[in-house]
Every structure is written in structure tokens, then in C-alpha cells.
Short mmCIF file of C-alpha atoms and ligand atoms in Angstrom, two decimals:
data_model
loop_
_atom_site.label_atom_id
_atom_site.label_comp_id
_atom_site.label_asym_id
_atom_site.label_seq_id
_atom_site.Cartn_x
_atom_site.Cartn_y
_atom_site.Cartn_z
CA MET A 1 218.85 101.37 89.69
CA ILE A 2 216.78 101.16 86.54
CA LYS A 3 213.15 102.21 86.99
CA ALA A 4 210.05 102.02 84.81
CA VAL A 5 209.99 104.81 82.22
CA LYS A 6 208.04 107.98 83.13
CA GLY A 7 204.33 107.65 82.35
CA THR A 8 204.35 103.82 82.37
CA LYS A 9 203.12 101.51 85.13
CA ASP A 10 203.67 97.97 86.36
CA ILE A 11 200.36 96.28 87.10
CA PHE A 12 200.48 93.45 89.65
CA GLY A 13 198.94 92.04 92.83
CA GLU A 14 195.28 92.94 93.46
CA ASP A 15 195.36 95.58 90.71
CA VAL A 16 195.98 93.02 88.01
CA LEU A 17 193.20 90.80 89.41
CA ARG A 18 190.79 93.73 89.19
CA LEU A 19 191.96 94.48 85.67
CA GLN A 20 191.48 90.85 84.61
CA ARG A 21 187.98 90.85 86.07
CA VAL A 22 187.07 94.03 84.17
CA GLU A 23 188.50 92.54 80.98
CA GLU A 24 186.48 89.36 81.50
CA ILE A 25 183.26 91.38 81.83
CA ILE A 26 184.15 93.37 78.72
CA ARG A 27 184.93 90.25 76.67
CA ARG A 28 181.74 88.50 77.79
CA THR A 29 179.64 91.54 76.97
CA CYS A 30 181.27 91.84 73.53
CA ARG A 31 180.26 88.26 72.82
CA HIS A 32 176.65 89.01 73.77
CA PHE A 33 176.66 92.09 71.52
CA GLY A 34 178.22 90.15 68.63
CA PHE A 35 181.62 91.85 68.49
CA ASN A 36 184.71 89.80 67.58
CA GLU A 37 188.18 90.62 68.80
CA MET A 38 190.84 91.84 66.40
CA ARG A 39 194.52 91.95 67.40
CA THR A 40 196.67 94.29 65.35
CA PRO A 41 200.41 94.95 65.82
CA VAL A 42 201.68 97.34 68.49
CA PHE A 43 203.45 99.42 65.82
CA GLU A 44 202.45 100.55 62.35
CA GLU A 45 203.83 102.68 59.56
CA THR A 46 203.72 106.30 60.70
CA ALA A 47 201.77 107.31 57.58
CA LEU A 48 198.77 105.27 58.79
CA PHE A 49 198.22 107.55 61.78
CA VAL A 50 199.13 110.75 59.94
CA ARG A 51 196.48 109.96 57.34
CA GLY A 52 194.01 108.11 59.54
CA VAL A 53 194.02 110.26 62.68
CA GLY A 54 194.74 113.50 60.85
CA GLU A 55 197.60 115.95 60.46
CA GLY A 56 196.00 118.68 62.56
CA THR A 57 195.33 116.57 65.68
CA ASP A 58 197.14 116.70 69.01
CA ILE A 59 198.03 113.03 68.57
CA VAL A 60 199.89 113.52 65.29
CA GLN A 61 201.32 116.93 66.12
CA LYS A 62 202.80 116.17 69.53
CA GLU A 63 201.96 112.79 71.00
CA MET A 64 203.33 110.04 68.77
CA TYR A 65 206.22 107.73 69.62
CA THR A 66 207.86 107.64 66.20
CA PHE A 67 211.18 106.05 65.32
CA GLN A 68 213.21 104.88 62.39
CA THR A 69 214.18 101.21 62.21
CA LYS A 70 217.30 100.06 60.37
CA GLY A 71 216.75 100.85 56.73
CA GLU A 72 212.99 100.77 57.20
CA LYS A 73 210.19 103.20 56.97
CA SER A 74 209.17 105.44 59.82
CA ILE A 75 207.37 103.41 62.50
CA THR A 76 204.96 104.63 65.21
CA LEU A 77 203.76 102.94 68.39
CA ARG A 78 199.98 102.74 68.16
CA PRO A 79 198.43 105.87 69.77
CA GLU A 80 194.85 104.64 69.16
CA GLY A 81 193.04 101.61 67.80
CA THR A 82 190.74 102.71 64.99
CA ALA A 83 193.25 103.39 62.18
CA PRO A 84 194.92 99.94 62.56
CA VAL A 85 191.53 98.18 62.46
CA VAL A 86 190.56 100.12 59.34
CA ARG A 87 193.91 99.23 57.75
CA ALA A 88 193.29 95.53 58.44
CA PHE A 89 189.67 95.80 57.20
CA ILE A 90 191.04 97.04 53.87
CA GLU A 91 194.20 94.90 53.69
CA HIS A 92 192.37 91.58 54.16
CA GLY A 93 189.41 92.50 51.96
CA ILE A 94 187.03 92.12 54.91
CA TYR A 95 184.91 94.85 53.30
CA SER A 96 183.89 92.45 50.51
CA GLN A 97 182.06 90.17 52.97
CA PRO A 98 178.46 90.86 53.99
CA GLN A 99 178.46 93.89 56.29
CA PRO A 100 178.57 95.12 59.01
CA THR A 101 181.88 94.04 60.55
CA LYS A 102 181.83 94.32 64.33
CA ILE A 103 185.23 94.46 66.02
CA TYR A 104 186.51 95.01 69.53
CA TYR A 105 189.98 95.24 71.06
CA ILE A 106 191.68 95.71 74.44
CA ILE A 107 195.10 97.18 73.73
CA PRO A 108 197.96 99.21 75.14
CA CYS A 109 198.27 102.65 73.46
CA PHE A 110 201.21 105.03 73.54
CA ARG A 111 201.12 108.80 73.65
CA TYR A 112 203.83 111.26 74.59
CA GLU A 113 201.88 113.35 77.09
CA GLN A 114 202.47 114.96 80.48
CA PRO A 115 201.69 112.15 82.97
CA GLN A 116 199.10 112.95 85.66
CA ALA A 117 196.10 111.27 87.27
CA GLY A 118 194.25 109.52 84.42
CA ARG A 119 196.95 110.35 81.88
CA GLN A 120 199.83 108.00 81.11
CA ARG A 121 202.27 107.47 78.25
CA GLN A 122 201.36 103.80 78.01
CA PHE A 123 197.67 103.33 78.79
CA HIS A 124 194.99 100.82 77.83
CA GLN A 125 191.96 101.21 75.65
CA PHE A 126 188.94 99.05 75.16
CA GLY A 127 187.58 99.91 71.73
CA THR A 128 184.71 98.85 69.49
CA GLU A 129 184.05 99.50 65.80
CA ILE A 130 181.13 98.78 63.46
CA LEU A 131 182.38 99.04 59.89
CA GLY A 132 180.62 98.88 56.57
CA VAL A 133 177.22 100.38 57.36
CA SER A 134 176.09 103.98 57.73
CA SER A 135 173.00 104.32 59.85
CA PRO A 136 172.00 105.71 63.24
CA ILE A 137 171.15 102.10 64.14
CA ALA A 138 174.88 101.25 64.19
CA ASP A 139 175.59 104.46 66.15
CA ALA A 140 173.03 103.44 68.76
CA GLU A 141 174.46 99.92 68.90
CA ILE A 142 177.96 101.27 69.61
CA ILE A 143 176.67 103.69 72.24
CA SER A 144 174.55 100.95 73.83
CA ILE A 145 177.49 98.59 74.38
CA GLY A 146 179.51 101.43 75.95
CA HIS A 147 176.56 102.30 78.19
CA HIS A 148 175.96 98.69 79.18
CA ILE A 149 179.58 98.04 80.10
CA ILE A 150 179.78 101.18 82.21
CA GLN A 151 176.55 100.11 83.95
CA SER A 152 177.55 96.49 84.49
CA LEU A 153 180.85 97.56 86.04
CA GLY A 154 178.86 99.63 88.53
CA VAL A 155 180.46 102.93 87.51
CA LYS A 156 178.33 105.70 89.02
CA GLY A 157 177.98 109.36 88.08
CA VAL A 158 178.63 108.96 84.35
CA LYS A 159 176.74 111.04 81.78
CA LEU A 160 176.43 110.45 78.07
CA TYR A 161 176.71 113.51 75.81
CA ILE A 162 175.98 113.31 72.12
CA ASN A 163 176.43 115.73 69.24
CA ASN A 164 176.30 115.75 65.46
CA LEU A 165 179.17 117.24 63.45
CA GLY A 166 177.37 116.93 60.12
CA THR A 167 178.90 115.66 56.90
CA ARG A 168 182.26 116.90 55.67
CA GLU A 169 180.39 119.33 53.37
CA SER A 170 178.01 120.78 55.96
CA ARG A 171 180.87 120.99 58.46
CA ALA A 172 182.94 123.02 56.00
CA VAL A 173 180.17 125.61 55.96
CA TYR A 174 180.06 125.67 59.76
CA LEU A 175 183.86 125.93 60.05
CA LYS A 176 183.80 129.14 58.01
CA VAL A 177 181.20 130.67 60.32
CA LEU A 178 183.15 129.50 63.36
CA ALA A 179 186.51 130.77 62.09
CA ALA A 180 185.00 134.18 61.40
CA TYR A 181 183.57 134.27 64.94
CA PHE A 182 186.85 133.27 66.63
CA ALA A 183 188.86 135.70 64.46
CA GLU A 184 186.80 138.50 65.99
CA HIS A 185 187.87 137.34 69.49
CA GLU A 186 191.44 136.37 68.61
CA ASP A 187 192.95 138.51 71.39
CA LYS A 188 191.08 136.54 74.08
CA LEU A 189 192.23 133.11 72.88
CA CYS A 190 195.23 131.29 74.37
CA LYS A 191 198.35 130.75 72.29
CA ILE A 192 197.46 127.18 71.40
CA CYS A 193 193.97 128.20 70.28
CA ASN A 194 195.49 130.98 68.16
CA ASP A 195 197.40 128.26 66.31
CA ARG A 196 194.24 126.14 66.12
CA LEU A 197 192.54 129.02 64.24
CA SER A 198 194.39 127.85 61.15
CA THR A 199 194.78 124.11 61.90
CA ASN A 200 191.82 122.83 63.93
CA THR A 201 189.20 125.51 64.58
CA LEU A 202 186.68 123.04 65.98
CA ARG A 203 189.03 122.06 68.78
CA ILE A 204 188.87 125.61 70.24
CA LEU A 205 185.35 124.69 71.36
CA ASP A 206 186.70 122.26 73.96
CA CYS A 207 189.74 124.23 75.20
CA LYS A 208 189.85 124.23 79.00
CA VAL A 209 191.47 127.73 79.40
CA PRO A 210 188.81 129.99 81.05
CA SER A 211 189.14 132.92 78.60
CA CYS A 212 188.80 130.52 75.64
CA LYS A 213 185.84 128.84 77.32
CA GLU A 214 184.14 132.23 77.64
CA VAL A 215 184.60 132.98 73.95
CA ALA A 216 183.52 129.44 73.01
CA ASP A 217 180.32 129.80 75.05
CA GLY A 218 179.15 132.55 72.71
CA ALA A 219 180.10 130.71 69.51
CA PRO A 220 177.44 129.69 66.99
CA SER A 221 176.21 126.09 67.40
CA ILE A 222 177.10 123.41 64.87
CA LEU A 223 173.54 122.10 65.25
CA ASP A 224 172.25 125.31 63.62
CA SER A 225 174.13 124.64 60.39
CA MET A 226 172.93 121.07 60.10
CA ASP A 227 171.08 120.24 56.86
CA ASP A 228 167.76 118.33 56.73
CA ASP A 229 169.50 115.04 56.11
CA GLY A 230 171.71 115.54 59.16
CA ARG A 231 168.77 116.54 61.33
CA GLU A 232 166.82 113.44 60.35
CA TYR A 233 169.83 111.23 61.10
CA PHE A 234 170.38 112.82 64.50
CA ASP A 235 166.67 112.62 65.41
CA LYS A 236 166.62 108.92 64.55
CA LEU A 237 169.62 108.24 66.78
CA LYS A 238 168.00 110.09 69.68
CA SER A 239 164.75 108.14 69.23
CA ILE A 240 166.56 104.77 69.18
CA LEU A 241 168.49 105.65 72.34
CA THR A 242 165.22 106.66 73.99
CA THR A 243 163.63 103.37 72.96
CA MET A 244 166.58 101.53 74.48
CA GLY A 245 166.13 103.49 77.70
CA ILE A 246 169.61 105.00 77.54
CA PRO A 247 169.72 108.49 79.04
CA PHE A 248 171.69 111.14 77.14
CA GLU A 249 172.11 114.88 76.78
CA VAL A 250 172.73 116.77 73.55
CA ASN A 251 175.86 118.90 73.92
CA ASP A 252 176.97 120.92 70.90
CA ARG A 253 180.41 121.51 72.48
CA ILE A 254 181.42 117.86 72.15
CA VAL A 255 183.67 117.94 69.09
CA ARG A 256 186.35 115.28 69.83
CA GLY A 257 190.03 115.74 69.00
CA LEU A 258 190.27 113.60 65.90
CA ASP A 259 189.92 114.98 62.38
CA TYR A 260 188.10 112.01 60.95
CA TYR A 261 184.81 112.31 62.80
CA THR A 262 181.60 113.11 60.91
CA ARG A 263 177.96 113.03 61.99
CA THR A 264 177.61 111.37 65.40
CA VAL A 265 180.14 112.06 68.17
CA PHE A 266 179.71 111.24 71.84
CA GLU A 267 181.46 111.09 75.20
CA PHE A 268 180.80 109.35 78.50
CA ILE A 269 181.99 111.72 81.22
CA SER A 270 182.45 110.89 84.90
CA ASP A 271 181.83 113.41 87.67
CA SER A 272 184.17 111.65 90.11
CA ILE A 273 187.68 111.42 88.65
CA GLY A 274 188.83 115.04 88.35
CA ALA A 275 190.15 116.85 85.30
CA GLN A 276 190.71 113.79 83.08
CA SER A 277 187.01 113.02 83.19
CA THR A 278 186.26 111.54 79.76
CA ILE A 279 186.03 107.78 80.22
CA CYS A 280 184.96 107.03 76.69
CA GLY A 281 184.83 108.98 73.46
CA GLY A 282 183.84 108.05 69.97
CA GLY A 283 182.06 108.87 66.77
CA ARG A 284 181.38 108.13 63.14
CA TYR A 285 184.01 108.28 60.43
CA ASP A 286 182.51 108.57 56.94
CA ASN A 287 185.76 109.28 55.09
CA MET A 288 188.58 107.40 56.81
CA ILE A 289 188.16 104.04 55.04
CA ALA A 290 188.32 105.64 51.59
CA GLU A 291 191.15 107.91 52.67
CA LEU A 292 193.23 104.90 53.67
CA GLY A 293 192.73 103.33 50.25
CA GLY A 294 189.57 101.30 50.89
CA PRO A 295 186.08 101.47 49.40
CA ASP A 296 183.65 104.29 50.11
CA MET A 297 182.37 102.82 53.37
CA SER A 298 181.68 104.27 56.75
CA GLY A 299 182.35 103.22 60.34
CA ILE A 300 181.62 104.15 63.93
CA GLY A 301 183.46 103.30 67.13
CA PHE A 302 184.73 104.40 70.51
CA GLY A 303 187.80 104.22 72.71
CA MET A 304 187.33 103.66 76.44
CA GLY A 305 190.24 104.37 78.78
CA ILE A 306 190.66 101.33 81.04
CA GLU A 307 192.67 103.22 83.68
CA ARG A 308 190.01 105.95 83.89
CA LEU A 309 187.31 103.28 84.04
CA LEU A 310 189.07 101.67 87.03
CA MET A 311 189.44 105.09 88.69
CA ALA A 312 185.72 105.80 88.33
CA MET A 313 184.41 102.43 89.47
CA ASP A 314 183.98 101.20 93.01
CA THR A 315 186.67 98.52 92.79
CA SER A 316 185.72 97.10 96.19
CA THR A 317 182.73 95.48 94.49
CA VAL A 318 184.98 93.59 92.06
CA ASN A 319 185.40 89.95 92.99
CA ILE A 320 189.16 89.35 93.12
CA ASP A 321 189.14 86.15 95.16
CA ALA A 322 192.32 84.28 94.19
CA ALA A 323 192.78 82.28 97.40
CA ALA A 324 194.25 78.78 97.14
CA ASP A 325 191.91 75.83 97.81
CA ILE A 326 194.53 73.95 99.79
CA PHE A 327 198.10 74.39 100.99
CA ILE A 328 200.10 71.14 101.08
CA GLY A 329 203.16 71.50 103.31
CA PHE A 330 205.68 68.79 104.17
CA ILE A 331 208.32 67.57 106.61
CA GLY A 332 211.28 65.51 105.42
CA ASP A 333 212.18 64.00 102.08
CA LYS A 334 209.39 61.46 101.83
CA GLY A 335 206.79 64.10 102.70
CA MET A 336 208.28 66.47 100.12
CA TYR A 337 207.90 63.97 97.25
CA GLU A 338 204.36 63.03 98.30
CA ALA A 339 203.40 66.71 98.58
CA GLN A 340 204.70 67.52 95.09
CA GLY A 341 202.93 64.53 93.56
CA LEU A 342 199.63 65.39 95.26
CA THR A 343 199.88 69.12 94.44
CA TYR A 344 200.38 68.36 90.76
CA ARG A 345 197.54 65.81 90.72
CA LEU A 346 195.06 68.24 92.32
CA ARG A 347 196.11 71.11 90.05
CA SER A 348 195.58 68.87 87.02
CA GLN A 349 192.04 68.27 88.29
CA GLY A 350 191.24 71.99 88.45
CA ILE A 351 191.91 72.48 92.15
CA HIS A 352 194.09 75.42 93.15
CA ALA A 353 196.67 73.62 95.31
CA GLU A 354 199.87 75.24 96.58
CA SER A 355 202.93 73.73 98.17
CA ASP A 356 206.20 75.18 99.43
CA ALA A 357 208.79 75.77 96.74
CA GLY A 358 211.48 76.78 99.18
CA GLU A 359 211.97 73.61 101.32
CA ARG A 360 211.51 75.71 104.47
CA SER A 361 210.54 75.00 108.08
CA VAL A 362 206.93 74.06 108.84
CA LYS A 363 206.50 77.39 110.60
CA ALA A 364 207.62 79.32 107.51
CA GLN A 365 205.43 77.13 105.31
CA LEU A 366 202.32 77.84 107.39
CA LYS A 367 203.06 81.57 107.36
CA TYR A 368 203.09 81.37 103.57
CA ALA A 369 199.80 79.38 103.61
CA ASN A 370 198.25 82.26 105.57
CA LYS A 371 199.47 84.81 103.02
CA LEU A 372 197.86 82.74 100.27
CA GLY A 373 194.58 82.81 102.16
CA ALA A 374 194.32 79.03 101.60
CA ARG A 375 190.95 77.57 102.64
CA PHE A 376 192.50 74.30 103.84
CA SER A 377 195.99 73.22 104.79
CA THR A 378 197.73 69.95 105.47
CA ILE A 379 201.27 68.80 106.26
CA ILE A 380 202.69 65.54 104.90
CA GLY A 381 205.33 63.81 107.02
CA ASP A 382 206.53 60.21 107.26
CA ASP A 383 203.34 59.08 109.11
CA GLU A 384 200.97 60.51 106.52
CA ALA A 385 203.12 59.14 103.70
CA SER A 386 202.79 55.59 105.02
CA SER A 387 199.20 55.69 106.41
CA ARG A 388 197.90 57.44 103.23
CA VAL A 389 195.63 59.55 105.43
CA LEU A 390 195.94 63.34 105.75
CA LYS A 391 194.87 65.68 108.56
CA VAL A 392 193.20 68.52 106.66
CA LYS A 393 192.65 71.73 108.57
CA ASN A 394 189.91 74.21 107.74
CA MET A 395 191.78 77.51 108.03
CA ASP A 396 188.62 79.47 108.93
CA THR A 397 187.24 77.26 111.69
CA GLY A 398 190.40 75.44 112.80
CA GLU A 399 188.49 72.14 112.49
CA THR A 400 190.60 69.14 111.40
CA THR A 401 189.31 66.21 109.31
CA ALA A 402 191.04 62.95 108.46
CA VAL A 403 190.91 62.42 104.68
CA ALA A 404 192.41 59.59 102.65
CA PHE A 405 194.89 60.65 99.93
CA ASP A 406 192.61 59.32 97.22
CA ASP A 407 189.54 61.17 98.57
CA ILE A 408 191.13 64.60 98.88
CA ASP A 409 189.75 65.92 95.58
CA SER A 410 186.16 64.94 96.39
CA PHE A 411 186.59 66.38 99.90
CA LEU A 412 187.68 69.72 98.40
CA HIS A 413 184.90 69.68 95.81
CA LYS A 414 182.26 69.33 98.53
CA GLY A 415 180.25 72.54 98.80
CA ASP A 416 181.24 73.62 95.26
P1 ATP B 1 191.78 113.56 76.38
O1 ATP B 1 190.92 114.71 75.98
O2 ATP B 1 191.57 113.15 77.79
O3 ATP B 1 193.23 113.74 76.01
P2 ATP B 1 191.40 112.13 73.93
O4 ATP B 1 190.36 112.88 73.22
O5 ATP B 1 192.83 112.32 73.56
O6 ATP B 1 191.25 112.33 75.53
P3 ATP B 1 190.75 109.59 72.72
O7 ATP B 1 191.83 109.69 71.74
O8 ATP B 1 189.36 109.73 72.27
O9 ATP B 1 191.02 110.59 73.93
O10 ATP B 1 190.89 108.23 73.57
C1 ATP B 1 189.77 107.56 74.13
C2 ATP B 1 189.90 107.40 75.62
O11 ATP B 1 191.18 106.89 75.97
C3 ATP B 1 189.80 108.69 76.40
O12 ATP B 1 188.48 109.06 76.59
C4 ATP B 1 190.48 108.31 77.71
O13 ATP B 1 189.59 107.61 78.55
C5 ATP B 1 191.57 107.39 77.24
N1 ATP B 1 192.87 108.10 77.13
C6 ATP B 1 193.29 108.91 76.13
N2 ATP B 1 194.55 109.34 76.36
C7 ATP B 1 194.94 108.79 77.54
C8 ATP B 1 196.16 108.81 78.32
N3 ATP B 1 197.24 109.50 77.92
N4 ATP B 1 196.18 108.12 79.50
C9 ATP B 1 195.11 107.40 79.91
N5 ATP B 1 193.96 107.32 79.22
C10 ATP B 1 193.86 108.00 78.05
MG1 MG B 2 194.39 113.48 74.34
#
């Protein structure tokens, strides 16, 4: 038997209804916040992610699904959403319009990782980006939409942590200080962190291995090597968030895994979903647009893991009512034709009508009506077909009402 590939999931039944509901709330909120959707292809040239996400990152080093197509360039299944949006921003000259450009997307992403709770090989991200402006106002706007969505989905126990990584220049100064510090404690670092000493020193700060954590705790803070400009920028962001009434905590250990981040970085972390606790992570990228061949413009965005969001929220509060309005069963040929005609007519009028597609016994049909949770049911036989009057049963109360064929839609609309 062929099964779904490791780390992938089929989504169906109530789960897909919950997912659709969450997506609806996200899309509605994006409209209110002025973000437009962008749909980019599922695969891109590999070079886009190598350059956009960064050579030294976990994503590029170990997690990409990369393959060669016939006679074509190397192709990679999208591991994240920012680099493709930036590519499109440049490719279509969107940067030459008045800025900012506010984009959102809900997309499947692919990463070759060890599957576990909250970690899949195909997962879904909701992402937002504000491109073309560089100000803490845009940073606060991005953070505020993330905060609002988490709140409106009723996700409890989530904290927002913010940090500032400085500009590329000020970060270079800090990285030297940090590398010198970690070199002194090399023997206490895990093997991966030993490699990171030369490739991605910053990442050692968020290693989960206890001995690394201990060393990282004593490391100098990036906030201490921030220049005046950086401090002013960070203070402004904090003040705007305070004005908006969004609670946050400054955490100088939030560094994010991606090379392209500068200045603001942030994470929303849940206290209820175990080890994979980061629901949303994001930050500013001052260099990526230019690095991918565009103008010297800046952007900020986040990626929110939809599966982790669903894990952290109380899904019992999500309205997933998909019950049919009426089940229209039948006996005999005449009844069958009448039932199909009526079902189609009601559906065309926006009423969720169901009939039996299996030509089964009345008993089997009513069993199916129960599974559908239909609010009303009726059976059409020869009598009903000629009298043009239906006996409609309220499935909750058992009460039966006689309703003319032509009045059935207004009967069902009553109480709407
Ligand atoms: P992590 O530290 O958990 O690996 P990350 O830093 O790789 O996360 P990002 O690249 O910032 O994550 O992606 C944004 C969000 O997407 C994460 O915060 C998480 O909610 C979700 N996410 C990332 N990788 C996976 C995955 N393999 N399965 C499910 N969700 C994921
Ligand atoms: Mg990761």
C-alpha cells in the first residue's frame, strides 16, 4: 500500500473546516490591515534561496528539497515565503510604485527536517511583508497584525519577544566580540555549535543544548554594541508598541536563524505546545532586496506556522458548523427525479441541500441524513410527487410540517 510521504499530512474532515475558518479570519484581518495577497510558485531557482536566505543557515545547509529538472537549472521547493516575494517585487518593478508594498500569503513550505510534534516536511505558513520603507512604524505594523491575529484566534499563553540586531556594520563589530567570547569556551560547545563558530556565530545564542545554553547565558549582549542610531530606532519601536497597547519583552537572545535579518527581530512564543514553541518569527531585512538585484530598499515581515497556531489555540471555540439545511430522500423512480430537481434548485438558491447519491433504501438514506447533521429531512415518493406537498421533519424536535414544493425555500429561510 502506498502511504503519504514521511513528514506530510492529509488534512480532511473537521480539521480542514478548522483550517478554513482560521484562514478566513487571517484573510479578513489582512484586508482590514491593508495587506494584499501575493501567490508565488511552489518552486524557484535554487540560487534564490541560497542568496536570499543565506548560505550559512540551517535551511540552505540541510533543509532544502532541491532537484534537477530535465536540462534545466537547479530547482528548490519553497522553504519559506520572503525570498520569493522579494524576487517578484523586483521582477515586476513593484518597487517603482509609491511605497510601501504590503503583502501577505498563506502557503505550503517544504523543509527536510526530522518530523515531530509541530515539525513537518510540508507545513503551512501565513506570512506578511512590508517592503519599500525603513522605519519602526512599519515594524510595529507588522508586529501588530501578528499580535491581533493571535488574539482574535483566542490563542492563550503567547508572549512577544523583541530584539535589535543592529545594522550589518554594527553587527559585524558585535560578531567579533561574540566569536572571541565563544572561542574561549569552545570545549563546552556542542559539535554543531563548534561548526557555527565559523559559519553562523549568532546562532549559538539560541542553541538548545544545556552546555551551550550555559555558555550563551554569559555572552555579551548585542544590545550593548548598538550605536546611537540603532538605539533610537529600537526605542521608537518600543514606544509605538506601548501606544498600541501590545505587551512585549526585550530578549537579547532572540537572533532568528536567517542570515538576512538586521535591526528588528521578534518571536511570538507559546507556553503550551512543547519544544517547538515558536508560533511566529520575523524581522527586518535591510540588504536582501539589493542582494537579489533590486534597489537599495528595505523590508520587514514574519512567518507564522499554521500547524503550530492550530496546536496552541483552543480549537473547540472555532465554529465548524457544516451541517446540511435539508436532506431530500426519495422512494421510487418518480421520487428520485423530483428529489434531484429540488436539490439542485435549492442549492442554486444558496441552501445547503443534500440527497442520496447511492439510490439506497430509505433506512440507509436516513442514516446518512443523520451523519450529515441535517436540520430538516423529507422523503419524496409517488404521493408527494403528485400532490406537490412535502412532509418536512425537523430533525431536532421531530415535528413534521406540510410544505408545498414551491414554498420550501422560504420555509427553510425562516429564522435566518
Ligand atoms: P524553528 O526554530 O522551529 O525551526 P525556524 O526559525 O526555522 O523555526 P522560520 O523559518 O522563522 O522558523 O519559520 C516561521 C515559522 O514557521 C516558525 O516560527 C514555525 O511556526 C513555522 N515552522 C518552521 N519550520 C516548520 C516545520 N518544519 N514544521 C512546522 N512549522 C514550521
Ligand atoms: Mg527551523
